[in-house]
PDB file of C-alpha atoms in Angstrom:
ATOM      1  CA  MET A  12    -106.180 -13.207 120.755  1.00 48.00           C
ATOM      2  CA  ILE A  13    -104.084 -13.119 123.933  1.00 48.00           C
ATOM      3  CA  LEU A  14    -102.558  -9.721 123.288  1.00 50.00           C
ATOM      4  CA  PRO A  15    -105.858  -7.892 122.801  1.00 54.00           C
ATOM      5  CA  ASN A  16    -107.210  -9.395 126.034  1.00 57.00           C
ATOM      6  CA  VAL A  17    -104.136  -8.241 127.930  1.00 51.00           C
ATOM      7  CA  ALA A  18    -104.485  -4.750 126.501  1.00 50.00           C
ATOM      8  CA  LEU A  19    -108.155  -4.601 127.455  1.00 48.00           C
ATOM      9  CA  ARG A  20    -107.394  -5.679 131.007  1.00 52.00           C
ATOM     10  CA  GLY A  21    -104.689  -2.985 131.254  1.00 52.00           C
ATOM     11  CA  LEU A  22    -107.126  -0.343 130.068  1.00 50.00           C
ATOM     12  CA  ALA A  23    -109.705  -1.517 132.589  1.00 50.00           C
ATOM     13  CA  ARG A  24    -107.211  -1.203 135.458  1.00 53.00           C
ATOM     14  CA  ALA A  25    -106.047   2.312 134.518  1.00 52.00           C
ATOM     15  CA  PRO A  26    -109.206   4.102 135.747  1.00 57.00           C
ATOM     16  CA  THR A  27    -109.023   2.098 138.985  1.00 58.00           C
ATOM     17  CA  ARG A  28    -105.426   3.223 139.650  1.00 56.00           C
ATOM     18  CA  GLY A  29    -106.360   6.816 138.804  1.00 57.00           C
ATOM     19  CA  GLY A  30    -109.331   6.682 141.175  1.00 64.00           C
ATOM     20  CA  CYS A  31    -107.162   5.376 144.023  1.00 71.00           C
ATOM     21  CA  LEU A  32    -104.625   8.155 143.473  1.00 67.00           C
ATOM     22  CA  LEU A  33    -107.362  10.784 143.447  1.00 69.00           C
ATOM     23  CA  ARG A  34    -108.859   9.416 146.663  1.00 66.00           C
ATOM     24  CA  LEU A  35    -105.403   9.433 148.289  1.00 66.00           C
ATOM     25  CA  ILE A  36    -104.847  13.063 147.316  1.00 68.00           C
ATOM     26  CA  MET A  37    -108.271  14.021 148.652  1.00 65.00           C
ATOM     27  CA  LEU A  38    -107.527  12.196 151.915  1.00 63.00           C
ATOM     28  CA  LEU A  39    -104.233  14.071 152.307  1.00 66.00           C
ATOM     29  CA  VAL A  40    -105.956  17.393 151.627  1.00 63.00           C
ATOM     30  CA  ILE A  41    -108.653  16.670 154.214  1.00 64.00           C
ATOM     31  CA  ALA A  42    -106.044  15.548 156.780  1.00 60.00           C
ATOM     32  CA  GLY A  43    -103.978  18.694 156.162  1.00 55.00           C
ATOM     33  CA  ALA A  44    -107.041  20.909 156.542  1.00 57.00           C
ATOM     34  CA  ALA A  45    -107.960  19.155 159.790  1.00 56.00           C
ATOM     35  CA  LEU A  46    -104.443  19.613 161.175  1.00 57.00           C
ATOM     36  CA  ALA A  47    -104.439  23.299 160.188  1.00 53.00           C
ATOM     37  CA  LEU A  48    -107.815  23.815 161.869  1.00 52.00           C
ATOM     38  CA  ALA A  49    -106.637  22.054 165.020  1.00 53.00           C
ATOM     39  CA  TRP A  50    -103.461  24.165 165.015  1.00 53.00           C
ATOM     40  CA  MET A  51    -105.419  27.425 164.728  1.00 59.00           C
ATOM     41  CA  THR A  52    -107.903  26.335 167.392  1.00 64.00           C
ATOM     42  CA  LEU A  53    -105.468  24.999 169.986  1.00 71.00           C
ATOM     43  CA  LEU A  54    -102.653  27.535 169.541  1.00 78.00           C
ATOM     44  CA  PRO A  55    -104.352  30.382 171.495  1.00 85.00           C
ATOM     45  CA  LEU A  56    -105.155  27.984 174.342  1.00 87.00           C
ATOM     46  CA  LEU A  57    -101.603  26.643 174.443  1.00 87.00           C
ATOM     47  CA  PHE A  58    -100.171  30.163 174.230  1.00 88.00           C
ATOM     48  CA  THR A  59    -102.131  31.508 177.215  1.00 91.00           C
ATOM     49  CA  ARG A  60    -101.604  28.339 179.245  1.00 91.00           C
ATOM     50  CA  VAL A  61     -97.822  28.317 178.778  1.00 90.00           C
ATOM     51  CA  LEU A  62     -97.580  32.055 179.442  1.00 91.00           C
ATOM     52  CA  GLN A  63     -99.626  31.816 182.626  1.00 92.00           C
ATOM     53  CA  GLU A  64     -97.829  28.739 183.963  1.00 91.00           C
ATOM     54  CA  ARG A  65     -94.411  30.265 183.322  1.00 91.00           C
ATOM     55  CA  THR A  66     -95.046  33.760 184.687  1.00 92.00           C
ATOM     56  CA  GLY A  67     -98.016  33.484 187.047  1.00 93.00           C
ATOM     57  CA  PHE A  68     -99.757  36.338 185.206  1.00 95.00           C
ATOM     58  CA  LYS A  69    -103.267  35.537 183.973  1.00 95.00           C
ATOM     59  CA  ALA A  70    -103.533  35.790 180.194  1.00 94.00           C
ATOM     60  CA  ASP A  71    -106.312  36.048 177.659  1.00 94.00           C
ATOM     61  CA  VAL A  72    -105.918  36.436 173.895  1.00 94.00           C
ATOM     62  CA  ALA A  73    -108.280  36.948 170.975  1.00 93.00           C
ATOM     63  CA  SER A  74    -106.186  35.165 168.337  1.00 91.00           C
ATOM     64  CA  VAL A  75    -102.720  33.713 167.776  1.00 90.00           C
ATOM     65  CA  SER A  76    -101.289  32.570 164.460  1.00 88.00           C
ATOM     66  CA  ALA A  77     -97.836  31.178 163.769  1.00 84.00           C
ATOM     67  CA  ASN A  78     -96.081  29.805 160.711  1.00 83.00           C
ATOM     68  CA  PRO A  79     -93.165  27.574 161.793  1.00 77.00           C
ATOM     69  CA  PHE A  80     -91.719  27.599 158.264  1.00 78.00           C
ATOM     70  CA  THR A  81     -91.479  31.383 157.822  1.00 83.00           C
ATOM     71  CA  GLY A  82     -91.136  32.371 161.493  1.00 84.00           C
ATOM     72  CA  ARG A  83     -94.058  34.812 161.334  1.00 90.00           C
ATOM     73  CA  VAL A  84     -96.135  35.143 164.523  1.00 91.00           C
ATOM     74  CA  THR A  85     -99.205  37.339 165.033  1.00 93.00           C
ATOM     75  CA  VAL A  86    -100.931  37.932 168.377  1.00 94.00           C
ATOM     76  CA  ARG A  87    -104.094  40.021 168.690  1.00 95.00           C
ATOM     77  CA  GLY A  88    -106.108  41.151 171.710  1.00 95.00           C
ATOM     78  CA  LEU A  89    -103.682  40.034 174.438  1.00 96.00           C
ATOM     79  CA  ILE A  90    -104.585  40.946 178.033  1.00 96.00           C
ATOM     80  CA  LEU A  91    -102.252  40.236 180.956  1.00 96.00           C
ATOM     81  CA  LEU A  92    -103.411  40.555 184.579  1.00 97.00           C
ATOM     82  CA  ASN A  93    -101.202  40.808 187.650  1.00 96.00           C
ATOM     83  CA  PRO A  94    -101.061  37.977 190.191  1.00 94.00           C
ATOM     84  CA  THR A  95    -103.265  38.385 193.246  1.00 92.00           C
ATOM     85  CA  ALA A  96    -100.235  39.486 195.293  1.00 90.00           C
ATOM     86  CA  PHE A  97    -100.424  42.873 193.552  1.00 93.00           C
ATOM     87  CA  PRO A  98    -103.138  45.293 194.685  1.00 91.00           C
ATOM     88  CA  VAL A  99    -104.170  46.225 191.110  1.00 92.00           C
ATOM     89  CA  PRO A 100    -105.064  43.590 188.485  1.00 95.00           C
ATOM     90  CA  ASP A 101    -104.356  45.667 185.343  1.00 95.00           C
ATOM     91  CA  PHE A 102    -100.999  45.125 183.650  1.00 97.00           C
ATOM     92  CA  LEU A 103    -101.017  44.999 179.831  1.00 97.00           C
ATOM     93  CA  GLN A 104    -103.574  45.482 177.068  1.00 97.00           C
ATOM     94  CA  LEU A 105    -102.026  44.697 173.705  1.00 97.00           C
ATOM     95  CA  ARG A 106    -103.915  45.369 170.497  1.00 97.00           C
ATOM     96  CA  SER A 107    -101.528  43.412 168.321  1.00 97.00           C
ATOM     97  CA  ALA A 108     -98.012  42.050 168.049  1.00 96.00           C
ATOM     98  CA  GLU A 109     -96.575  41.019 164.694  1.00 96.00           C
ATOM     99  CA  ALA A 110     -93.164  39.375 164.649  1.00 94.00           C
ATOM    100  CA  GLU A 111     -90.855  37.807 162.105  1.00 93.00           C
ATOM    101  CA  LEU A 112     -88.367  35.457 163.750  1.00 88.00           C
ATOM    102  CA  SER A 113     -85.090  34.592 162.081  1.00 82.00           C
ATOM    103  CA  VAL A 114     -84.203  30.891 162.079  1.00 66.00           C
ATOM    104  CA  TRP A 115     -80.513  31.770 161.660  1.00 63.00           C
ATOM    105  CA  GLY A 116     -80.397  33.056 165.214  1.00 56.00           C
ATOM    106  CA  LEU A 117     -81.169  29.587 166.534  1.00 55.00           C
ATOM    107  CA  TRP A 118     -77.735  28.408 165.394  1.00 57.00           C
ATOM    108  CA  ASP A 119     -76.171  30.588 168.049  1.00 60.00           C
ATOM    109  CA  GLN A 120     -78.880  29.848 170.646  1.00 63.00           C
ATOM    110  CA  ARG A 121     -80.154  33.424 170.448  1.00 74.00           C
ATOM    111  CA  ILE A 122     -83.561  34.860 169.690  1.00 83.00           C
ATOM    112  CA  VAL A 123     -83.451  37.124 166.645  1.00 89.00           C
ATOM    113  CA  PHE A 124     -86.404  39.150 165.389  1.00 92.00           C
ATOM    114  CA  ASP A 125     -86.074  40.465 161.864  1.00 93.00           C
ATOM    115  CA  SER A 126     -89.004  42.730 162.720  1.00 95.00           C
ATOM    116  CA  LEU A 127     -91.371  43.275 165.638  1.00 96.00           C
ATOM    117  CA  ASP A 128     -94.416  45.549 165.697  1.00 97.00           C
ATOM    118  CA  LEU A 129     -96.081  46.183 169.084  1.00 97.00           C
ATOM    119  CA  ASP A 130     -99.335  48.140 169.401  1.00 98.00           C
ATOM    120  CA  VAL A 131    -100.030  48.653 173.123  1.00 97.00           C
ATOM    121  CA  ARG A 132    -103.344  50.101 174.230  1.00 97.00           C
ATOM    122  CA  GLN A 133    -102.409  50.412 177.910  1.00 97.00           C
ATOM    123  CA  LEU A 134     -99.504  49.492 180.161  1.00 97.00           C
ATOM    124  CA  THR A 135    -100.023  49.701 183.930  1.00 97.00           C
ATOM    125  CA  LEU A 136     -96.970  49.457 186.167  1.00 96.00           C
ATOM    126  CA  VAL A 137     -97.617  48.578 189.799  1.00 95.00           C
ATOM    127  CA  SER A 138     -95.223  48.881 192.717  1.00 92.00           C
ATOM    128  CA  ARG A 139     -95.958  47.030 195.965  1.00 88.00           C
ATOM    129  CA  ARG A 140     -92.768  48.079 197.713  1.00 82.00           C
ATOM    130  CA  ALA A 141     -89.563  49.806 196.703  1.00 76.00           C
ATOM    131  CA  ALA A 142     -87.970  47.925 193.780  1.00 76.00           C
ATOM    132  CA  ASP A 143     -90.829  45.387 193.858  1.00 88.00           C
ATOM    133  CA  THR A 144     -92.826  45.959 190.671  1.00 93.00           C
ATOM    134  CA  ASN A 145     -95.004  43.901 188.391  1.00 93.00           C
ATOM    135  CA  ILE A 146     -92.801  44.562 185.349  1.00 93.00           C
ATOM    136  CA  ALA A 147     -89.741  43.241 187.208  1.00 91.00           C
ATOM    137  CA  ALA A 148     -91.664  40.179 188.401  1.00 93.00           C
ATOM    138  CA  PHE A 149     -92.873  39.473 184.870  1.00 93.00           C
ATOM    139  CA  ARG A 150     -89.416  39.848 183.329  1.00 89.00           C
ATOM    140  CA  ASP A 151     -87.795  37.573 185.937  1.00 89.00           C
ATOM    141  CA  ALA A 152     -90.478  34.900 185.580  1.00 90.00           C
ATOM    142  CA  LEU A 153     -90.366  35.016 181.789  1.00 85.00           C
ATOM    143  CA  ALA A 154     -86.569  34.692 181.733  1.00 78.00           C
ATOM    144  CA  GLY A 155     -86.652  31.741 184.140  1.00 74.00           C
ATOM    145  CA  PRO A 156     -84.444  30.787 187.096  1.00 69.00           C
ATOM    146  CA  ASN A 157     -81.378  30.090 184.911  1.00 62.00           C
ATOM    147  CA  ALA A 158     -81.511  33.334 182.940  1.00 54.00           C
ATOM    148  CA  GLN A 159     -78.053  34.560 183.963  1.00 51.00           C
ATOM    149  CA  ALA A 160     -76.431  31.186 183.329  1.00 44.00           C
ATOM    150  CA  ALA A 161     -78.021  30.879 179.897  1.00 48.00           C
ATOM    151  CA  SER A 162     -77.298  34.548 179.001  1.00 53.00           C
ATOM    152  CA  THR A 163     -79.635  34.383 176.020  1.00 63.00           C
ATOM    153  CA  LEU A 164     -79.431  37.461 173.852  1.00 79.00           C
ATOM    154  CA  VAL A 165     -82.524  38.875 172.192  1.00 84.00           C
ATOM    155  CA  LEU A 166     -81.829  40.938 169.089  1.00 89.00           C
ATOM    156  CA  ILE A 167     -84.590  42.932 167.374  1.00 93.00           C
ATOM    157  CA  ARG A 168     -83.350  44.295 164.072  1.00 94.00           C
ATOM    158  CA  ARG A 169     -86.429  46.477 163.444  1.00 96.00           C
ATOM    159  CA  LEU A 170     -88.872  47.443 166.184  1.00 97.00           C
ATOM    160  CA  ARG A 171     -91.925  49.656 166.068  1.00 97.00           C
ATOM    161  CA  LEU A 172     -93.541  50.465 169.408  1.00 97.00           C
ATOM    162  CA  ARG A 173     -96.856  52.240 169.865  1.00 97.00           C
ATOM    163  CA  LEU A 174     -98.092  53.032 173.376  1.00 97.00           C
ATOM    164  CA  ASP A 175    -101.303  54.940 174.025  1.00 97.00           C
ATOM    165  CA  THR A 176    -101.712  55.060 177.815  1.00 96.00           C
ATOM    166  CA  LEU A 177     -99.222  54.534 180.625  1.00 96.00           C
ATOM    167  CA  GLY A 178    -100.499  53.944 184.163  1.00 96.00           C
ATOM    168  CA  LEU A 179     -98.346  54.088 187.301  1.00 95.00           C
ATOM    169  CA  VAL A 180     -99.666  52.727 190.592  1.00 94.00           C
ATOM    170  CA  ASP A 181     -97.390  53.183 193.586  1.00 92.00           C
ATOM    171  CA  HIS A 182     -98.449  51.289 196.728  1.00 88.00           C
ATOM    172  CA  SER A 183     -95.065  51.694 198.402  1.00 84.00           C
ATOM    173  CA  THR A 184     -96.299  54.945 199.981  1.00 83.00           C
ATOM    174  CA  LEU A 185     -99.349  55.942 201.990  1.00 84.00           C
ATOM    175  CA  PRO A 186    -101.676  56.927 200.560  1.00 88.00           C
ATOM    176  CA  PRO A 187    -101.039  55.075 197.287  1.00 87.00           C
ATOM    177  CA  ARG A 188    -100.362  57.213 194.210  1.00 90.00           C
ATOM    178  CA  LEU A 189    -102.214  56.569 190.963  1.00 92.00           C
ATOM    179  CA  ARG A 190    -101.130  58.407 187.807  1.00 94.00           C
ATOM    180  CA  SER A 191    -102.145  58.063 184.184  1.00 95.00           C
ATOM    181  CA  TYR A 192    -100.396  59.490 181.116  1.00 95.00           C
ATOM    182  CA  ARG A 193    -101.729  59.737 177.574  1.00 95.00           C
ATOM    183  CA  LEU A 194     -98.458  59.315 175.684  1.00 94.00           C
ATOM    184  CA  GLY A 195     -99.532  58.554 172.123  1.00 94.00           C
ATOM    185  CA  LEU A 196     -96.033  57.194 171.530  1.00 95.00           C
ATOM    186  CA  ASP A 197     -95.081  55.887 168.074  1.00 96.00           C
ATOM    187  CA  GLN A 198     -91.359  55.106 167.867  1.00 96.00           C
ATOM    188  CA  SER A 199     -89.183  53.005 165.552  1.00 96.00           C
ATOM    189  CA  TYR A 200     -85.891  51.374 166.569  1.00 96.00           C
ATOM    190  CA  THR A 201     -83.097  49.321 165.019  1.00 95.00           C
ATOM    191  CA  ASP A 202     -80.830  46.660 166.541  1.00 93.00           C
ATOM    192  CA  VAL A 203     -82.455  46.533 169.977  1.00 92.00           C
ATOM    193  CA  THR A 204     -80.880  44.205 172.547  1.00 89.00           C
ATOM    194  CA  SER A 205     -81.801  45.934 175.826  1.00 87.00           C
ATOM    195  CA  LEU A 206     -84.601  47.946 177.380  1.00 89.00           C
ATOM    196  CA  LYS A 207     -82.148  50.844 177.513  1.00 89.00           C
ATOM    197  CA  HIS A 208     -82.463  51.134 173.751  1.00 91.00           C
ATOM    198  CA  LEU A 209     -86.141  52.041 174.135  1.00 92.00           C
ATOM    199  CA  PHE A 210     -85.434  55.258 176.029  1.00 92.00           C
ATOM    200  CA  LEU A 211     -84.001  57.279 173.179  1.00 90.00           C
ATOM    201  CA  PRO A 212     -83.724  61.079 173.515  1.00 90.00           C
ATOM    202  CA  SER A 213     -86.897  61.485 171.440  1.00 90.00           C
ATOM    203  CA  VAL A 214     -88.775  59.162 173.809  1.00 92.00           C
ATOM    204  CA  ARG A 215     -87.421  60.934 176.870  1.00 91.00           C
ATOM    205  CA  ARG A 216     -88.639  64.241 175.465  1.00 92.00           C
ATOM    206  CA  VAL A 217     -92.162  62.799 175.234  1.00 92.00           C
ATOM    207  CA  LEU A 218     -91.907  61.585 178.834  1.00 92.00           C
ATOM    208  CA  ASP A 219     -90.589  64.951 179.977  1.00 92.00           C
ATOM    209  CA  GLU A 220     -93.466  66.755 178.302  1.00 92.00           C
ATOM    210  CA  LYS A 221     -95.915  64.529 180.192  1.00 90.00           C
ATOM    211  CA  ASN A 222     -93.941  64.870 183.473  1.00 91.00           C
ATOM    212  CA  ALA A 223     -93.560  61.095 183.559  1.00 91.00           C
ATOM    213  CA  THR A 224     -89.768  60.667 183.519  1.00 90.00           C
ATOM    214  CA  ILE A 225     -89.162  60.986 187.261  1.00 89.00           C
ATOM    215  CA  ALA A 226     -92.094  58.736 188.166  1.00 88.00           C
ATOM    216  CA  LEU A 227     -91.067  56.128 185.578  1.00 91.00           C
ATOM    217  CA  ALA A 228     -87.544  55.980 187.027  1.00 88.00           C
ATOM    218  CA  ASP A 229     -88.938  54.005 189.984  1.00 87.00           C
ATOM    219  CA  TYR A 230     -89.842  51.181 187.580  1.00 90.00           C
ATOM    220  CA  PHE A 231     -86.883  51.396 185.169  1.00 89.00           C
ATOM    221  CA  PRO A 232     -84.059  52.847 187.300  1.00 85.00           C
ATOM    222  CA  GLN A 233     -81.129  51.629 185.198  1.00 83.00           C
ATOM    223  CA  GLU A 234     -82.814  52.378 181.879  1.00 85.00           C
ATOM    224  CA  ILE A 235     -83.779  55.949 182.848  1.00 81.00           C
ATOM    225  CA  THR A 236     -80.695  57.062 184.785  1.00 71.00           C
ATOM    226  CA  SER A 237     -78.029  55.710 182.397  1.00 70.00           C
ATOM    227  CA  PRO A 238     -77.663  56.643 178.719  1.00 65.00           C
ATOM    228  CA  PRO A 239     -78.673  53.986 176.180  1.00 56.00           C
ATOM    229  CA  PRO A 240     -75.848  52.047 174.513  1.00 58.00           C
ATOM    230  CA  ALA A 241     -75.221  52.360 170.806  1.00 56.00           C
ATOM    231  CA  PRO A 242     -77.639  49.840 169.267  1.00 46.00           C
ATOM    232  CA  SER A 243     -75.932  49.653 165.877  1.00 46.00           C
ATOM    233  CA  LYS A 244     -72.604  48.579 167.357  1.00 47.00           C
ATOM    234  CA  THR A 245     -74.287  45.899 169.446  1.00 44.00           C
ATOM    235  CA  GLY A 246     -76.081  44.494 166.433  1.00 45.00           C
ATOM    236  CA  GLU A 247     -72.985  44.628 164.252  1.00 44.00           C
ATOM    237  CA  ASN A 248     -70.864  42.852 166.855  1.00 47.00           C
ATOM    238  CA  TRP A 249     -73.427  40.082 167.154  1.00 42.00           C
ATOM    239  CA  LEU A 250     -73.710  39.712 163.390  1.00 44.00           C
ATOM    240  CA  ASN A 251     -69.935  39.583 162.992  1.00 47.00           C
ATOM    241  CA  THR A 252     -69.796  36.777 165.554  1.00 48.00           C
ATOM    242  CA  ALA A 253     -72.505  34.821 163.744  1.00 45.00           C
ATOM    243  CA  GLU A 254     -70.778  35.329 160.400  1.00 43.00           C
ATOM    244  CA  ARG A 255     -67.479  34.083 161.800  1.00 47.00           C
ATOM    245  CA  LYS A 256     -69.139  30.954 163.183  1.00 46.00           C
ATOM    246  CA  ALA A 257     -70.840  30.288 159.845  1.00 44.00           C
ATOM    247  CA  LEU A 258     -67.496  30.628 158.054  1.00 44.00           C
ATOM    248  CA  ASP A 259     -65.896  28.223 160.537  1.00 50.00           C
ATOM    249  CA  ILE A 260     -68.633  25.672 159.822  1.00 45.00           C
ATOM    250  CA  PHE A 261     -68.158  25.904 156.050  1.00 44.00           C
ATOM    251  CA  ARG A 262     -64.374  25.752 156.384  1.00 49.00           C
ATOM    252  CA  GLY A 263     -64.676  22.599 158.471  1.00 51.00           C
ATOM    253  CA  LEU A 264     -66.906  20.991 155.848  1.00 45.00           C
ATOM    254  CA  ARG A 265     -64.465  21.982 153.095  1.00 48.00           C
ATOM    255  CA  ASP A 266     -61.516  20.466 155.005  1.00 53.00           C
ATOM    256  CA  LYS A 267     -63.405  17.213 155.500  1.00 47.00           C
ATOM    257  CA  LEU A 268     -64.230  17.020 151.796  1.00 46.00           C
ATOM    258  CA  GLU A 269     -60.595  17.586 150.866  1.00 50.00           C
ATOM    259  CA  GLU A 270     -59.507  14.819 153.257  1.00 53.00           C
ATOM    260  CA  THR A 271     -61.916  12.343 151.699  1.00 50.00           C
ATOM    261  CA  ARG A 272     -60.608  13.136 148.223  1.00 48.00           C
ATOM    262  CA  LYS A 273     -57.013  12.284 149.144  1.00 50.00           C
ATOM    263  CA  PRO A 274     -56.006   8.666 148.265  1.00 51.00           C
TER     264      PRO A 274
END
């Protein structure tokens, strides 16, 4: 009679263990959903706060989503306003930005975009004095004080840039000059590492047709006056360096394994 009692008690405990496991799974699902909701809710606030504190440009965004496992980032409805030191508040109106970051680039302490799609509604460049522009101030603040020492390279393997309206506001002369250009630009690039790569001959033809090249040279003097470097060679050189470092890592691991095998 002992064995049947033991079997009955085991059967009675089985539903209890199953119920505990089910409750644990449900708790994990609820906790994961809560964390995902908090991530989606707080990410836009953190994004605008970090961007504003780092650059001094006021920021507002409709939505931001990021997947840290795949490296995909999507930003929609981004508006950047100039600091109060500039006479005009307008700077950037971005419909959307969709990026795919490569985690392999982090090995070499470089930022690598497998793809980047920028849809710009309006870009307004403002000049307070000669060589004192909002785009230069934003770039310097975003790079940080140790930008030259860090020499971080940004590589964009595939870039699509759309730009509807370009505004130029020049307060370095009296009276100030305000110009607006409807560009309707839609350009694709490969292996971009510098702003010079953006001013391809096809892009310059669009600027020439709108009579915007000479005026834009005040804001991008080096990019407009000098020819763009060959983007493919730059990308290939960087990739060759990364491949060599990866091979060195694997060779080091192989040598260590061979040493451990020796008696």
